[in-house]
Amino acid sequence: GENVEQHPSTLSVQEGDSAVIKCTYSDSASNYFPWYKQELGKGPQLIIDIRSNVGEKKDQRIAVTLNKTAKHFSLHITETQPEDSAVYFCAASTTGNQFYFGTGTSLTVIP
Amino acid sequence: DAGVIQSPRHEVTEMGQEVTLRCKPISGHNSLFWYRQTMMRGLELLIYFNNNVPIDDSGMPEDRFSAKMPNASFSTLKIQPSEPRDSAVYFCASSLNGINEKLFFGSGTQLSVL
């Protein structure tokens, strides 16, 4: 099955700085790459996703980039705010198959 | 919409007892998923249903675990008998149609088996 690796496991940034989280995957057939944000005591919430026919997608301060050749994708958060502090998970899947989640990145934004 | 609703939020039980977790998916969603989250193993898919039919239960750890979806608006995950190693957060999620779509998670059930 798919193997998704996520780095770093923890990340601290100053408020206003950018944060970047990277994931690699093993199955070249993977074609859907969502990112989830999990706040303490809550379930993961989808924040952005990208499909394999697109190289980059933006939504306000959040962007995701995908490099299919290298089999990696990244989450970029600009102008970070304290409310961005959470655990972020990447995932990868192929059509008709389950998501394989990364191990998570705990992001702390220091005011 | 209220989102995916799970109950109870917390469950503390003793080893050997039966545990039943409940889930109400988002109205109109055809697919429902049960996940387990632990520090050691992260998020694991246990089972998923499409149109109330179990499609893939290969993630169910063992026969002590069972799941049902009697109708489009309700599902249960049962553990009988429970063991301390079952302690985890159990999430229910739903999607509009299928496994390769946006998942909407509930708030989870924190299960502690003593």
Tab-separated table of C-alpha atoms in Angstrom:
chain	number	residue	atom	x	y	z
A	1	GLY	CA	0.000	0.000	0.000
A	2	GLU	CA	0.822	3.668	-0.009
A	3	ASN	CA	3.434	5.037	2.413
A	4	VAL	CA	3.175	8.715	3.337
A	5	GLU	CA	5.981	10.403	5.240
A	6	GLN	CA	5.548	13.838	6.789
A	7	HIS	CA	8.137	16.308	8.078
A	8	PRO	CA	8.760	17.963	10.417
A	9	SER	CA	6.919	16.380	13.319
A	10	THR	CA	6.972	19.668	15.239
A	11	LEU	CA	7.320	23.232	14.003
A	12	SER	CA	7.428	26.519	15.864
A	13	VAL	CA	7.221	29.854	14.072
A	14	GLN	CA	6.817	33.467	15.092
A	15	GLU	CA	3.493	35.060	14.366
A	16	GLY	CA	3.552	36.554	10.890
A	17	ASP	CA	6.198	34.183	9.567
A	18	SER	CA	5.552	31.404	7.073
A	19	ALA	CA	5.280	27.694	7.851
A	20	VAL	CA	6.022	24.857	5.446
A	21	ILE	CA	5.160	21.196	5.970
A	22	LYS	CA	6.331	18.550	3.527
A	23	CYS	CA	5.057	15.093	2.636
A	24	THR	CA	6.327	12.368	0.367
A	25	TYR	CA	4.393	9.403	-0.963
A	26	SER	CA	5.380	6.120	-2.540
A	27	ASP	CA	2.559	5.131	-4.907
A	28	SER	CA	2.911	6.916	-8.230
A	29	ALA	CA	-0.792	6.193	-8.893
A	30	SER	CA	-1.881	8.462	-6.030
A	31	ASN	CA	-3.974	11.273	-7.410
A	32	TYR	CA	-5.660	13.046	-4.495
A	33	PHE	CA	-3.798	14.898	-1.736
A	34	PRO	CA	-5.806	16.549	1.044
A	35	TRP	CA	-4.510	18.397	4.080
A	36	TYR	CA	-6.312	18.292	7.411
A	37	LYS	CA	-6.033	20.507	10.490
A	38	GLN	CA	-6.785	18.992	13.871
A	39	GLU	CA	-7.293	21.203	16.890
A	40	LEU	CA	-7.156	19.819	20.392
A	41	GLY	CA	-10.207	17.730	21.218
A	42	LYS	CA	-11.631	17.950	17.712
A	43	GLY	CA	-11.715	15.850	14.590
A	44	PRO	CA	-9.524	16.609	11.572
A	45	GLN	CA	-10.929	19.307	9.317
A	46	LEU	CA	-10.121	19.601	5.629
A	47	ILE	CA	-8.319	22.864	4.894
A	48	ILE	CA	-7.172	22.386	1.306
A	49	ASP	CA	-6.793	19.607	-1.226
A	50	ILE	CA	-5.191	19.105	-4.615
A	51	ARG	CA	-5.592	16.574	-7.376
A	52	SER	CA	-2.792	15.289	-9.534
A	53	ASN	CA	-3.708	17.308	-12.604
A	54	VAL	CA	-2.849	20.534	-10.763
A	55	GLY	CA	0.575	21.684	-9.577
A	56	GLU	CA	-0.480	24.350	-7.077
A	57	LYS	CA	-3.596	25.548	-5.346
A	58	LYS	CA	-4.138	28.579	-3.100
A	59	ASP	CA	-6.806	29.590	-0.662
A	60	GLN	CA	-6.065	32.912	1.046
A	61	ARG	CA	-3.050	32.296	3.334
A	62	ILE	CA	-2.833	28.585	2.562
A	63	ALA	CA	-1.294	26.957	-0.488
A	64	VAL	CA	-0.402	23.444	-1.506
A	65	THR	CA	2.158	22.471	-4.127
A	66	LEU	CA	2.520	19.081	-5.785
A	67	ASN	CA	5.512	17.613	-7.564
A	68	LYS	CA	4.369	14.331	-9.125
A	69	THR	CA	7.758	13.509	-10.553
A	70	ALA	CA	9.426	13.688	-7.155
A	71	LYS	CA	6.308	12.352	-5.396
A	72	HIS	CA	6.103	15.071	-2.823
A	73	PHE	CA	3.664	17.774	-1.850
A	74	SER	CA	3.839	20.637	0.602
A	75	LEU	CA	1.572	22.869	2.655
A	76	HIS	CA	2.489	26.546	2.895
A	77	ILE	CA	0.895	28.863	5.442
A	78	THR	CA	1.807	32.532	5.125
A	79	GLU	CA	1.355	35.308	7.697
A	80	THR	CA	0.788	32.761	10.442
A	81	GLN	CA	-1.550	33.588	13.312
A	82	PRO	CA	-1.928	32.006	16.762
A	83	GLU	CA	-5.139	30.321	15.639
A	84	ASP	CA	-3.104	28.380	13.070
A	85	SER	CA	-1.596	26.399	15.964
A	86	ALA	CA	-2.783	22.815	15.541
A	87	VAL	CA	-1.707	19.421	14.231
A	88	TYR	CA	-1.658	19.172	10.441
A	89	PHE	CA	-1.977	15.908	8.528
A	90	CYS	CA	-1.302	15.239	4.898
A	91	ALA	CA	-2.836	12.297	3.071
A	92	ALA	CA	-2.641	10.569	-0.280
A	93	SER	CA	-5.011	8.264	-2.090
A	94	THR	CA	-5.694	6.643	-5.416
A	95	THR	CA	-9.081	6.461	-7.091
A	96	GLY	CA	-11.305	4.015	-5.232
A	97	ASN	CA	-8.863	3.512	-2.403
A	98	GLN	CA	-8.528	4.754	1.131
A	99	PHE	CA	-6.530	7.725	2.355
A	100	TYR	CA	-3.104	7.076	3.813
A	101	PHE	CA	-2.328	9.736	6.368
A	102	GLY	CA	1.018	11.154	7.355
A	103	THR	CA	2.066	11.098	10.996
A	104	GLY	CA	1.192	14.727	11.605
A	105	THR	CA	3.001	18.015	12.270
A	106	SER	CA	2.352	19.926	15.459
A	107	LEU	CA	2.523	23.612	14.542
A	108	THR	CA	2.923	26.253	17.224
A	109	VAL	CA	2.637	29.925	16.301
A	110	ILE	CA	4.302	32.085	18.926
A	111	PRO	CA	2.608	35.465	19.440
B	1	ASP	CA	-25.925	21.171	8.636
B	2	ALA	CA	-24.667	20.107	12.060
B	3	GLY	CA	-21.860	18.053	10.587
B	4	VAL	CA	-20.999	14.494	11.572
B	5	ILE	CA	-22.323	13.771	15.049
B	6	GLN	CA	-20.722	11.185	17.308
B	7	SER	CA	-21.691	9.937	20.724
B	8	PRO	CA	-20.582	9.583	23.375
B	9	ARG	CA	-17.701	12.101	23.460
B	10	HIS	CA	-15.994	10.153	26.208
B	11	GLU	CA	-16.352	6.540	27.306
B	12	VAL	CA	-14.606	4.917	30.219
B	13	THR	CA	-15.187	1.216	30.701
B	14	GLU	CA	-13.623	-1.827	32.235
B	15	MET	CA	-11.893	-4.575	30.341
B	16	GLY	CA	-14.340	-7.169	29.113
B	17	GLN	CA	-17.279	-4.807	28.817
B	18	GLU	CA	-19.133	-4.120	25.590
B	19	VAL	CA	-18.684	-0.669	24.075
B	20	THR	CA	-20.924	0.880	21.429
B	21	LEU	CA	-19.977	4.048	19.591
B	22	ARG	CA	-22.548	5.905	17.509
B	23	CYS	CA	-22.411	8.118	14.461
B	24	LYS	CA	-24.799	10.232	12.419
B	25	PRO	CA	-23.281	11.248	9.070
B	26	ILE	CA	-23.992	14.447	7.200
B	27	SER	CA	-27.372	14.265	5.508
B	28	GLY	CA	-27.011	13.364	1.853
B	29	HIS	CA	-23.593	11.786	2.235
B	30	ASN	CA	-23.460	8.266	0.853
B	31	SER	CA	-20.192	7.079	2.379
B	32	LEU	CA	-19.298	6.598	6.032
B	33	PHE	CA	-15.958	5.776	7.591
B	34	TRP	CA	-14.737	4.667	11.002
B	35	TYR	CA	-11.179	5.657	11.936
B	36	ARG	CA	-9.078	5.022	15.026
B	37	GLN	CA	-6.384	7.474	16.152
B	38	THR	CA	-3.531	6.595	18.477
B	39	MET	CA	-0.135	8.145	19.094
B	40	MET	CA	1.610	4.986	17.936
B	41	ARG	CA	-0.315	4.259	14.756
B	42	GLY	CA	-1.827	7.600	13.802
B	43	LEU	CA	-5.097	7.592	11.871
B	44	GLU	CA	-6.186	4.125	10.760
B	45	LEU	CA	-9.218	3.291	8.647
B	46	LEU	CA	-11.223	0.522	10.293
B	47	ILE	CA	-14.150	0.127	7.919
B	48	TYR	CA	-16.073	2.061	5.342
B	49	PHE	CA	-19.622	1.875	4.031
B	50	ASN	CA	-21.081	3.053	0.769
B	51	ASN	CA	-24.870	3.334	0.542
B	52	ASN	CA	-25.103	1.520	3.885
B	53	VAL	CA	-23.157	-1.496	2.601
B	54	PRO	CA	-19.760	-2.370	4.107
B	55	ILE	CA	-17.191	-2.086	1.317
B	56	ASP	CA	-13.868	-2.610	3.067
B	57	ASP	CA	-13.461	-3.887	6.613
B	58	SER	CA	-9.861	-4.993	6.259
B	59	GLY	CA	-8.821	-2.474	8.884
B	60	MET	CA	-10.974	-3.958	11.619
B	61	PRO	CA	-8.417	-5.264	14.126
B	62	GLU	CA	-10.109	-8.513	15.052
B	63	ASP	CA	-13.427	-10.211	15.552
B	64	ARG	CA	-14.092	-8.247	18.709
B	65	PHE	CA	-14.852	-5.268	16.479
B	66	SER	CA	-18.036	-5.011	14.459
B	67	ALA	CA	-19.800	-2.178	12.644
B	68	LYS	CA	-23.277	-1.721	11.279
B	69	MET	CA	-25.106	0.839	9.245
B	70	PRO	CA	-28.818	0.023	9.384
B	71	ASN	CA	-29.807	3.164	7.489
B	72	ALA	CA	-28.321	6.202	5.792
B	73	SER	CA	-28.347	8.317	8.954
B	74	PHE	CA	-26.894	6.002	11.590
B	75	SER	CA	-23.935	3.736	12.199
B	76	THR	CA	-22.477	1.932	15.180
B	77	LEU	CA	-19.063	0.557	16.005
B	78	LYS	CA	-19.106	-2.122	18.687
B	79	ILE	CA	-16.247	-3.641	20.635
B	80	GLN	CA	-17.034	-6.805	22.553
B	81	PRO	CA	-15.218	-7.630	24.742
B	82	SER	CA	-13.140	-4.485	25.126
B	83	GLU	CA	-9.442	-4.586	26.052
B	84	PRO	CA	-7.063	-1.876	27.351
B	85	ARG	CA	-5.266	-1.799	23.984
B	86	ASP	CA	-8.502	-0.591	22.391
B	87	SER	CA	-8.081	2.734	24.173
B	88	ALA	CA	-7.943	5.402	21.477
B	89	VAL	CA	-9.959	8.164	19.857
B	90	TYR	CA	-12.483	6.786	17.388
B	91	PHE	CA	-13.632	9.060	14.594
B	92	CYS	CA	-16.531	8.735	12.262
B	93	ALA	CA	-16.348	10.561	8.932
B	94	SER	CA	-18.591	10.879	5.914
B	95	SER	CA	-18.171	11.905	2.309
B	96	LEU	CA	-20.576	12.759	-0.454
B	97	ASN	CA	-19.892	9.663	-2.469
B	98	GLY	CA	-16.924	7.382	-2.210
B	99	ILE	CA	-13.576	6.948	-0.607
B	100	ASN	CA	-11.511	9.273	-2.765
B	101	GLU	CA	-13.502	12.354	-1.817
B	102	LYS	CA	-13.423	15.059	0.818
B	103	LEU	CA	-13.886	13.582	4.267
B	104	PHE	CA	-15.828	15.355	6.988
B	105	PHE	CA	-14.918	14.122	10.459
B	106	GLY	CA	-16.925	14.109	13.655
B	107	SER	CA	-15.480	15.239	16.977
B	108	GLY	CA	-14.574	11.703	17.970
B	109	THR	CA	-15.129	9.407	20.943
B	110	GLN	CA	-12.307	9.186	23.453
B	111	LEU	CA	-12.388	5.568	24.664
B	112	SER	CA	-10.537	4.456	27.763
B	113	VAL	CA	-10.596	0.775	28.676
B	114	LEU	CA	-9.289	0.148	32.188
